[in-house]
Each structure stands twice: as C-alpha cells, then as structure tokens.
Amino acid sequence: MTTTFPDKTLLPDDTASLRAAARFVREHDSAALLPLLLPGLAGPDLQALAGHCRFAHAGLLLFPPDADSLRAQLAFCGLAVGTPSHPSVVVRERLARRHGRDPAELDVQILRPQVLGRHGQRRAVEVFALTVPPHSGLEPIAAHERTHQHEAHLAFEIEDPSPLALRGLCAILVRHGARPDGGGYNPHEDGTVLYFTLPADAACDYGRLELYARGDHRDTLAAHLDHPGHTAHATHAGWADDPYDRTRRDGRQPAETLLHLLTGAWTTQALAASVRLGLPDVMDTRTAYRTEDLARRTGTDRRSLATLLRYLAMLGAVTQEPDPEPAREPAREPAREPAREPGPERGRESHRTQERFRLTDLGALLRADTPGSMRSLALMYGGPFYRSFGGLDHAVRTGQPAFDHLFGESHFDHFARDPELGPLFDQSMAASARMFHPLPGHPVITAAARAQAPATVVDVAGGNGELLGRILTAHPRLRGILLERPHAVEAARRRLNAAGCGGRCDYRAGDFADVPSGGDVYVLSRVLHDWDDDRCREILGHCARAMPAHADLLVVERLLPTDGSPSLATAWDLHMLCNVGGRERRADHYARLLADAGLELVGHGPLPLDAHVLHARKTAVAGAAAVPDPVTRLS
C-alpha cells in the first residue's frame, strides 16, 4: 500500500497498519477485548482473566526503507518520533530461519511508542522494523510477512503474578481454545513471557497473545513449553529480544525436555534438603547473604552449600546476586613446618567466587513461620512419599499401593503410629488450606449461617480442624461437629480452641460408620480420593443415612479434566495410586457414586489449587433445593 504524507511524498510502507494498531490500543480494554480473542469466554473465567491481566500493547512488524521513513510513519500516526530503539535479536533470528537468510542481512529494530487508553491507561505499540531498502532483495520477505502476520500479537501484563495465579490463567486460556506457542525468561528484565496462538474464530486481526509476568516463573514456563498442545516449530510473537529467548525448537529439544523430566527428583530433594538444613529459616526476601555466612548459620560445607544454592536459584527459590565487596585472599602465616597438601577447604579459598543469595517469595513458602507455609509438604514429598514413588512400578503392575509394599502397612496406620510423621502429615494437609479460602462463602454455608435456628456443620474426617475452623470463624452463629480418629481429635481440639471457636464445636472419635446424625451441612474434604469406588459408596452411604432430608453435602476434591488439559488432579491421581490405592475422578464419576448412595449432584464450582466443591443432596429432595447451584458463584 502507499501513504501520502503532508509533504506530498508517496512511500511504500505499512503506515495504515501502524495507525490501525495505535487506534486498537487506544480503544480496547481487557474486559471488552478478551471475549473477542476467546469467543465464548464469560462468567468467572472472564472475571479472572480481566481481573488479573492488563492490556499492555499490540505488536506488529513494519518494513520501512530507512530510519527517516520510520520516523515519518510514527509522526503521521501521532506516535513519538523520538522513541528509542534497539536491535531486535530474536525477531531477526526468527525471520532468518523462516526465510533461509543470513541474519547479518537483516536490520531489525524494536521500539515501543506509548499510547494512552481512553481513560488515560499507559500502553504501547510494539513495533518491529525490518529495514527493506529499495532493490535490496528483501521485498519477498516483506510481502510474505505482510500476508501471514507472524509477528502480530496482543500482550497482557499480569498484575501481581504468583505461580498459582499464572498457571490458573494459562489453564483458562487453554480451556477457551488458545494454544501454547512458546515463551521465554529474560533475566535482564526479570520477566517471563508465555505465548499463545488464538482460536481460529477470534474476532480480531491478531492471531497471537502473550502473557507477561514480572519475575522468574520458569517452572510455569517449563510446563507451558511442554504442554501437549504446544506447537513445536511454530513462529512466535516477539518479546524482549534477548539471547536468552527459549522459543527455539530444534532436533535436540526432545532430549532436553526428557532430561528436564528425568531430573525432577533432583528438584524435589533440593527443596526438601534446603528445609532439612534449615536454610530458608536463616534467610529472608529483603537481605542477600554471603554463602559463607549461610554455611556458618546452617552448619554446612560452604562450597557444597553454594552448589545447592545455585540450583535453588535456577528453580526460583532464591536469587543469586554479585557481592559488591571484592573477595579477599586469606592472610598467610609464615611456614613453621614443611608444606602439606591443602585440605578440603584450604585449597578452595583462592578460587572463591563472591556471591550472595536472597530468598524469593516462592522460597519463603518453605520457612516455618510463613503464613501458608509449605515446609511440611517439602518434607513429606522429599521423605516417605519420595521413597514410596520408588515403587511406582509395583503399584502399576499390581494395582496395590507402593507405600504398603515398602513400609508393610498403609500410610494412615504408619503415620498414626509415628510421633514425628503423624503431626507432619497433618501439617502437610493444612499446607494446602488455601484451597479452602472461598469455601466459607459457599451459598450452602451462608444459607445455613442465616437460618433462624443455629445450624450445625459436620466435618467428616476433618483432620486437624483447619477447614471447620475457617467456617466457624467466618460465621459466628454456626456450630460444628468434627469426626476423626482419636489421635487426630486432640490436635483438632487444640487448633479450634486457638482459633477461638472451640466452644462452638463438638468432637467425635470414630470411623466413617460413626457419622453424626442431625446436621444441616456435611463436609467431606479430600476424603473420597483416598479410596476405591466400593469404599466411597460406603462412606457416602453413611453420610446419606445420617443426613436429615433438608441437609446438604459438600465434597471437596480435585476433578480430572475432561479434555486432557494440564491439572494438578492428574498428578494427584498418580500420587493416590502409589500411596493409598485411591484415585482422582471426573465430576460425572462422582455423580454416579453419589447416586449409588441415594444422593444427587446439584452442581460444582472451582476452588484454588485446581480443587472443586461438589454440592449434593438426598435424591428425594434434590428438586426442592432452595440453595442455588454454586457453579457460577465461586471463583
């Protein structure tokens, strides 16, 4: 196309595309734009994406004949002419690979002129400019790229990213038709980008979407790159133009991916070892410590600890920073005896690399005093459950838990008898309590709390009382009953008393056959996945017999996805097979088990950590339920 500039010159360029991109960025916001990109996106999924993702820029590739022409294009579109630019290494390499050219032939610059949204939001147009001088032989590249728009994309920045939120947002995108399409981590900007190809029926001219998250999220990136839907040899939308870009896929990638998977056990043990050594507890997120200081605090070998710390830095549990103070050689005393070979430490000081390490927010979750600490999980997964997974082949071959095979008894009995493992297991269960955060606001719970007569919540196999305590704390009019085995009842009593709600709770020591009758709401949290179908029917039958006609049952479990999308439920399905002989299930599977026990699944809604809450009532009164299906009420 050609554009006429005010000085009457005609330049063959892409000014109209640049002008359209700037207008697009000005006029759209996240809430209105996302449904155009993902047709059918609505309800809680739209709220989650729009609430966490800020529309940041639109990107496109232009082909000016020289720098002056590019500046003229910017001026004509109302964009800042003085916007700084720098070489675009990544896009240059992608163009070279796509068109079989020498990268040295391609002069590609990147610049980001700012654009203000309708309400003053600061956004940008990300411009990649490939200089195409007349008669240079690069015109075929420009023609191909104009037709296929490989580099055109829309970018969203994630506000306050956390690993959990980032994975959840990726899962929503995949669920609505976006396909993982590469990504990378830029250590200079300390940012992670994830690329997606948009569905074919997206109602816009951009075919790709990128999520940008500040910080190092390489665990999420690895899962994204290894997603079954990932297009191994796709071309990707441009990003920070850094040689660390990880979008390259060549013949070595399957081997590299397999090595990454095979060494997953190293990750488990590195994190667990750091906890056993007390490393996170002598660090914090504000201060960078020298290796020798951390070695002294933890009673470890300095050089060996440095090796572990560098691996933890690769995992994102700590960050590695240069020491601003130069290394000093140790003073040497005059020799008083013949020289000897240096010992393990003597020869190392002269090769010392000064470095400091600081705990990240991710690593802080391994501290004992962090709210929501996952320290106990690291010890469990790096301890008894780590050993049991060594017998996974036995579980697959026989259908019997590997834990029972290795330890000679079930993990329930084993932990109950061990004075250290029992409390640790209870703590590890509480470490996943963040999945309970929305549960006190479930419509069934709130309806019970508003009833005229005080209502009772019965927590069946309620563990250490974490969930029941949250419900009773949120609703002071509710009463509770916790059913557990004797050794766990006392721990629950202490926790609920400490939470200030023990006076409204009764405790029953017993088994599933002892489910108390007369409650208004019954809760089964992470119980059914421990058992096979026959035992689940028994447990649900005990609940159904104890439930009055008006009572509700809430079941908290992870649900296996129906479309093969990544989910923690898939991982926990293998964990249950190996350690307890149970399984994770799909929603329709639970519906059949409930029906066999005389209960009907009313609905289900999502919880954090890929969990769900299923709402069931007795079949005879299911149609008369006054409480709405919570499937669209929880997020």
CSV table of C-alpha atoms in Angstrom, one decimal, residues 343-594:
chain,number,residue,atom,x,y,z
A,343,GLY,CA,42.8,-30.0,52.9
A,344,PRO,CA,39.3,-29.9,51.5
A,345,GLU,CA,38.8,-26.2,52.4
A,346,ARG,CA,42.4,-24.8,52.2
A,347,GLY,CA,42.7,-25.1,48.5
A,348,ARG,CA,39.3,-23.6,47.8
A,349,GLU,CA,39.6,-20.1,49.2
A,350,SER,CA,41.8,-18.9,46.4
A,351,HIS,CA,39.1,-19.9,43.9
A,352,ARG,CA,36.3,-18.4,45.9
A,353,THR,CA,33.6,-16.7,43.8
A,354,GLN,CA,31.9,-14.0,45.8
A,355,GLU,CA,28.1,-14.3,45.6
A,356,ARG,CA,25.1,-13.5,47.7
A,357,PHE,CA,21.7,-15.2,47.8
A,358,ARG,CA,18.4,-13.8,48.8
A,359,LEU,CA,15.1,-15.7,49.4
A,360,THR,CA,12.3,-15.2,46.8
A,361,ASP,CA,8.6,-15.2,47.6
A,362,LEU,CA,8.5,-18.7,46.3
A,363,GLY,CA,11.3,-19.8,48.6
A,364,ALA,CA,9.7,-18.0,51.5
A,365,LEU,CA,6.9,-20.6,51.5
A,366,LEU,CA,9.5,-23.1,52.8
A,367,ARG,CA,10.0,-21.1,56.0
A,368,ALA,CA,8.4,-22.4,59.1
A,369,ASP,CA,6.9,-19.0,60.1
A,370,THR,CA,5.4,-18.0,56.8
A,371,PRO,CA,1.6,-17.9,56.6
A,372,GLY,CA,0.6,-20.8,54.4
A,373,SER,CA,4.0,-22.4,54.8
A,374,MET,CA,4.6,-25.4,52.5
A,375,ARG,CA,7.6,-26.6,54.6
A,376,SER,CA,5.8,-29.8,55.7
A,377,LEU,CA,4.9,-30.7,52.1
A,378,ALA,CA,8.5,-30.4,51.1
A,379,LEU,CA,9.4,-32.8,54.0
A,380,MET,CA,6.7,-35.2,53.1
A,381,TYR,CA,7.3,-35.2,49.3
A,382,GLY,CA,11.1,-35.4,49.9
A,383,GLY,CA,10.6,-38.1,52.6
A,384,PRO,CA,8.2,-41.0,52.9
A,385,PHE,CA,6.3,-40.2,49.7
A,386,TYR,CA,9.6,-39.9,47.9
A,387,ARG,CA,10.5,-43.4,49.0
A,388,SER,CA,7.2,-44.8,48.0
A,389,PHE,CA,7.4,-43.4,44.5
A,390,GLY,CA,10.4,-45.6,44.0
A,391,GLY,CA,7.9,-48.5,44.0
A,392,LEU,CA,5.5,-46.9,41.5
A,393,ASP,CA,6.1,-49.8,39.1
A,394,HIS,CA,4.8,-52.2,41.8
A,395,ALA,CA,1.6,-50.1,42.1
A,396,VAL,CA,1.1,-50.1,38.3
A,397,ARG,CA,1.8,-53.8,38.0
A,398,THR,CA,-0.4,-55.0,40.8
A,399,GLY,CA,-2.9,-52.2,41.5
A,400,GLN,CA,-1.7,-52.2,45.1
A,401,PRO,CA,-0.2,-49.1,46.8
A,402,ALA,CA,3.6,-49.0,46.7
A,403,PHE,CA,3.6,-47.4,50.2
A,404,ASP,CA,2.1,-50.5,51.7
A,405,HIS,CA,4.5,-52.7,49.8
A,406,LEU,CA,7.6,-50.7,51.0
A,407,PHE,CA,6.5,-49.9,54.6
A,408,GLY,CA,4.4,-53.0,55.4
A,409,GLU,CA,1.3,-51.1,56.3
A,410,SER,CA,-1.0,-48.3,55.0
A,411,HIS,CA,0.2,-44.8,55.2
A,412,PHE,CA,-2.7,-43.9,57.5
A,413,ASP,CA,-1.5,-46.6,60.1
A,414,HIS,CA,2.1,-45.8,59.6
A,415,PHE,CA,1.7,-42.0,60.2
A,416,ALA,CA,-0.7,-42.6,63.1
A,417,ARG,CA,2.0,-44.7,65.0
A,418,ASP,CA,4.9,-42.4,64.2
A,419,PRO,CA,5.3,-39.5,66.7
A,420,GLU,CA,7.0,-37.3,64.1
A,421,LEU,CA,5.3,-38.3,60.8
A,422,GLY,CA,1.8,-38.1,62.2
A,423,PRO,CA,1.9,-34.3,63.1
A,424,LEU,CA,4.0,-33.7,59.9
A,425,PHE,CA,1.3,-35.3,57.8
A,426,ASP,CA,-1.4,-33.2,59.5
A,427,GLN,CA,0.7,-30.0,58.8
A,428,SER,CA,1.1,-31.0,55.2
A,429,MET,CA,-2.6,-31.3,54.8
A,430,ALA,CA,-3.0,-27.9,56.3
A,431,ALA,CA,-0.4,-26.5,53.9
A,432,SER,CA,-3.0,-26.9,51.1
A,433,ALA,CA,-5.6,-25.0,53.1
A,434,ARG,CA,-5.6,-22.1,50.7
A,435,MET,CA,-7.9,-24.2,48.6
A,436,PHE,CA,-10.4,-23.6,51.4
A,437,HIS,CA,-10.4,-19.8,51.2
A,438,PRO,CA,-13.6,-19.4,49.2
A,439,LEU,CA,-15.5,-22.2,50.9
A,440,PRO,CA,-16.9,-20.3,53.9
A,441,GLY,CA,-18.7,-18.1,51.3
A,442,HIS,CA,-20.4,-21.1,49.5
A,443,PRO,CA,-24.1,-20.5,49.2
A,444,VAL,CA,-24.9,-23.6,51.3
A,445,ILE,CA,-22.7,-22.4,54.2
A,446,THR,CA,-24.1,-18.8,54.1
A,447,ALA,CA,-27.7,-20.1,53.9
A,448,ALA,CA,-27.1,-22.2,57.0
A,449,ALA,CA,-25.5,-19.3,58.8
A,450,ARG,CA,-28.6,-17.1,58.1
A,451,ALA,CA,-31.1,-19.7,59.2
A,452,GLN,CA,-33.4,-18.8,62.1
A,453,ALA,CA,-32.2,-21.7,64.3
A,454,PRO,CA,-28.5,-22.2,64.8
A,455,ALA,CA,-27.3,-24.6,62.2
A,456,THR,CA,-24.6,-27.3,62.5
A,457,VAL,CA,-21.8,-28.2,60.1
A,458,VAL,CA,-20.4,-31.7,60.4
A,459,ASP,CA,-16.9,-32.2,59.1
A,460,VAL,CA,-16.4,-35.9,58.4
A,461,ALA,CA,-12.8,-36.9,58.8
A,462,GLY,CA,-12.0,-33.3,59.4
A,463,GLY,CA,-8.3,-33.8,60.1
A,464,ASN,CA,-6.8,-31.1,62.3
A,465,GLY,CA,-9.9,-28.9,62.0
A,466,GLU,CA,-8.4,-26.4,59.6
A,467,LEU,CA,-11.5,-26.2,57.3
A,468,LEU,CA,-14.1,-26.4,60.1
A,469,GLY,CA,-12.2,-23.6,61.9
A,470,ARG,CA,-12.4,-21.4,58.9
A,471,ILE,CA,-16.1,-21.9,58.5
A,472,LEU,CA,-16.9,-21.3,62.2
A,473,THR,CA,-14.7,-18.3,62.3
A,474,ALA,CA,-16.4,-16.7,59.3
A,475,HIS,CA,-19.9,-17.5,60.7
A,476,PRO,CA,-20.2,-17.0,64.4
A,477,ARG,CA,-23.8,-18.4,64.6
A,478,LEU,CA,-22.8,-21.8,63.2
A,479,ARG,CA,-21.9,-24.8,65.4
A,480,GLY,CA,-19.6,-27.6,64.3
A,481,ILE,CA,-19.0,-31.3,64.9
A,482,LEU,CA,-15.7,-32.8,63.9
A,483,LEU,CA,-15.4,-36.6,63.3
A,484,GLU,CA,-11.9,-38.1,63.3
A,485,ARG,CA,-9.8,-40.9,64.7
A,486,PRO,CA,-8.8,-40.5,68.3
A,487,HIS,CA,-5.2,-39.3,67.7
A,488,ALA,CA,-6.3,-36.5,65.4
A,489,VAL,CA,-9.2,-35.3,67.6
A,490,GLU,CA,-6.9,-33.8,70.2
A,491,ALA,CA,-4.9,-31.9,67.6
A,492,ALA,CA,-8.1,-30.5,66.1
A,493,ARG,CA,-9.4,-29.5,69.6
A,494,ARG,CA,-6.2,-27.5,70.2
A,495,ARG,CA,-6.4,-25.8,66.8
A,496,LEU,CA,-10.0,-24.8,67.1
A,497,ASN,CA,-9.5,-23.6,70.7
A,498,ALA,CA,-6.6,-21.5,69.5
A,499,ALA,CA,-8.9,-20.1,66.7
A,500,GLY,CA,-11.4,-19.0,69.3
A,501,CYS,CA,-14.2,-21.2,68.0
A,502,GLY,CA,-13.6,-24.4,70.1
A,503,GLY,CA,-16.6,-23.6,72.3
A,504,ARG,CA,-19.0,-24.0,69.4
A,505,CYS,CA,-17.6,-27.4,68.3
A,506,ASP,CA,-18.2,-31.0,69.5
A,507,TYR,CA,-15.7,-33.8,68.8
A,508,ARG,CA,-16.4,-37.4,67.9
A,509,ALA,CA,-13.7,-40.0,67.9
A,510,GLY,CA,-14.7,-42.7,65.4
A,511,ASP,CA,-14.7,-44.0,61.9
A,512,PHE,CA,-17.0,-43.3,58.9
A,513,ALA,CA,-19.7,-45.6,60.3
A,514,ASP,CA,-20.0,-43.1,63.2
A,515,VAL,CA,-21.1,-40.1,61.1
A,516,PRO,CA,-23.3,-38.0,63.5
A,517,SER,CA,-26.9,-37.5,62.5
A,518,GLY,CA,-29.0,-34.3,62.6
A,519,GLY,CA,-26.5,-31.9,61.0
A,520,ASP,CA,-27.5,-29.2,58.5
A,521,VAL,CA,-24.4,-29.2,56.3
A,522,TYR,CA,-22.0,-32.2,55.9
A,523,VAL,CA,-18.5,-31.8,54.6
A,524,LEU,CA,-16.2,-34.4,53.1
A,525,SER,CA,-12.9,-32.7,52.2
A,526,ARG,CA,-10.2,-34.6,50.4
A,527,VAL,CA,-11.6,-37.9,51.7
A,528,LEU,CA,-13.1,-39.8,48.8
A,529,HIS,CA,-9.9,-39.7,46.7
A,530,ASP,CA,-8.2,-41.9,49.3
A,531,TRP,CA,-10.5,-44.8,48.5
A,532,ASP,CA,-11.7,-47.1,45.7
A,533,ASP,CA,-15.3,-46.9,44.4
A,534,ASP,CA,-16.7,-49.5,46.8
A,535,ARG,CA,-15.4,-47.8,49.8
A,536,CYS,CA,-16.6,-44.4,48.5
A,537,ARG,CA,-20.1,-45.8,48.2
A,538,GLU,CA,-19.9,-47.0,51.8
A,539,ILE,CA,-18.7,-43.6,53.1
A,540,LEU,CA,-21.4,-41.7,51.1
A,541,GLY,CA,-24.0,-44.2,52.3
A,542,HIS,CA,-23.0,-43.5,55.9
A,543,CYS,CA,-23.4,-39.7,55.2
A,544,ALA,CA,-26.7,-40.2,53.5
A,545,ARG,CA,-28.2,-42.2,56.4
A,546,ALA,CA,-27.1,-39.5,58.9
A,547,MET,CA,-28.3,-36.6,56.8
A,548,PRO,CA,-31.8,-35.2,57.5
A,549,ALA,CA,-34.0,-34.6,54.5
A,550,HIS,CA,-33.1,-30.9,54.3
A,551,ALA,CA,-29.3,-31.3,54.8
A,552,ASP,CA,-26.6,-30.5,52.2
A,553,LEU,CA,-23.4,-32.4,51.5
A,554,LEU,CA,-20.3,-30.6,50.2
A,555,VAL,CA,-17.5,-32.7,48.8
A,556,VAL,CA,-14.1,-31.1,48.2
A,557,GLU,CA,-11.9,-32.9,45.7
A,558,ARG,CA,-9.8,-32.3,42.6
A,559,LEU,CA,-11.6,-33.1,39.4
A,560,LEU,CA,-9.8,-34.8,36.5
A,561,PRO,CA,-10.2,-32.6,33.4
A,562,THR,CA,-12.4,-34.0,30.6
A,563,ASP,CA,-10.3,-32.5,27.8
A,564,GLY,CA,-6.8,-33.7,28.8
A,565,SER,CA,-5.7,-30.2,29.8
A,566,PRO,CA,-3.0,-29.9,32.5
A,567,SER,CA,-4.3,-30.2,36.0
A,568,LEU,CA,-2.9,-30.9,39.5
A,569,ALA,CA,-5.7,-33.6,39.6
A,570,THR,CA,-3.8,-35.6,37.0
A,571,ALA,CA,-0.6,-35.6,39.1
A,572,TRP,CA,-2.5,-36.4,42.3
A,573,ASP,CA,-4.2,-39.3,40.6
A,574,LEU,CA,-0.8,-40.9,40.2
A,575,HIS,CA,0.1,-39.9,43.8
A,576,MET,CA,-3.1,-41.6,45.1
A,577,LEU,CA,-2.4,-44.8,43.1
A,578,CYS,CA,1.1,-45.0,44.5
A,579,ASN,CA,0.4,-44.2,48.2
A,580,VAL,CA,-3.1,-45.0,49.2
A,581,GLY,CA,-4.7,-47.0,46.4
A,582,GLY,CA,-7.3,-44.3,45.8
A,583,ARG,CA,-7.9,-42.1,42.7
A,584,GLU,CA,-9.0,-38.7,41.5
A,585,ARG,CA,-12.2,-38.7,39.4
A,586,ARG,CA,-14.2,-36.7,37.0
A,587,ALA,CA,-17.4,-34.9,38.0
A,588,ASP,CA,-19.6,-37.4,36.2
A,589,HIS,CA,-17.8,-40.2,38.1
A,590,TYR,CA,-18.6,-38.6,41.4
A,591,ALA,CA,-22.2,-38.1,40.3
A,592,ARG,CA,-22.6,-41.9,39.8
A,593,LEU,CA,-21.1,-42.7,43.2
A,594,LEU,CA,-23.4,-40.1,44.8
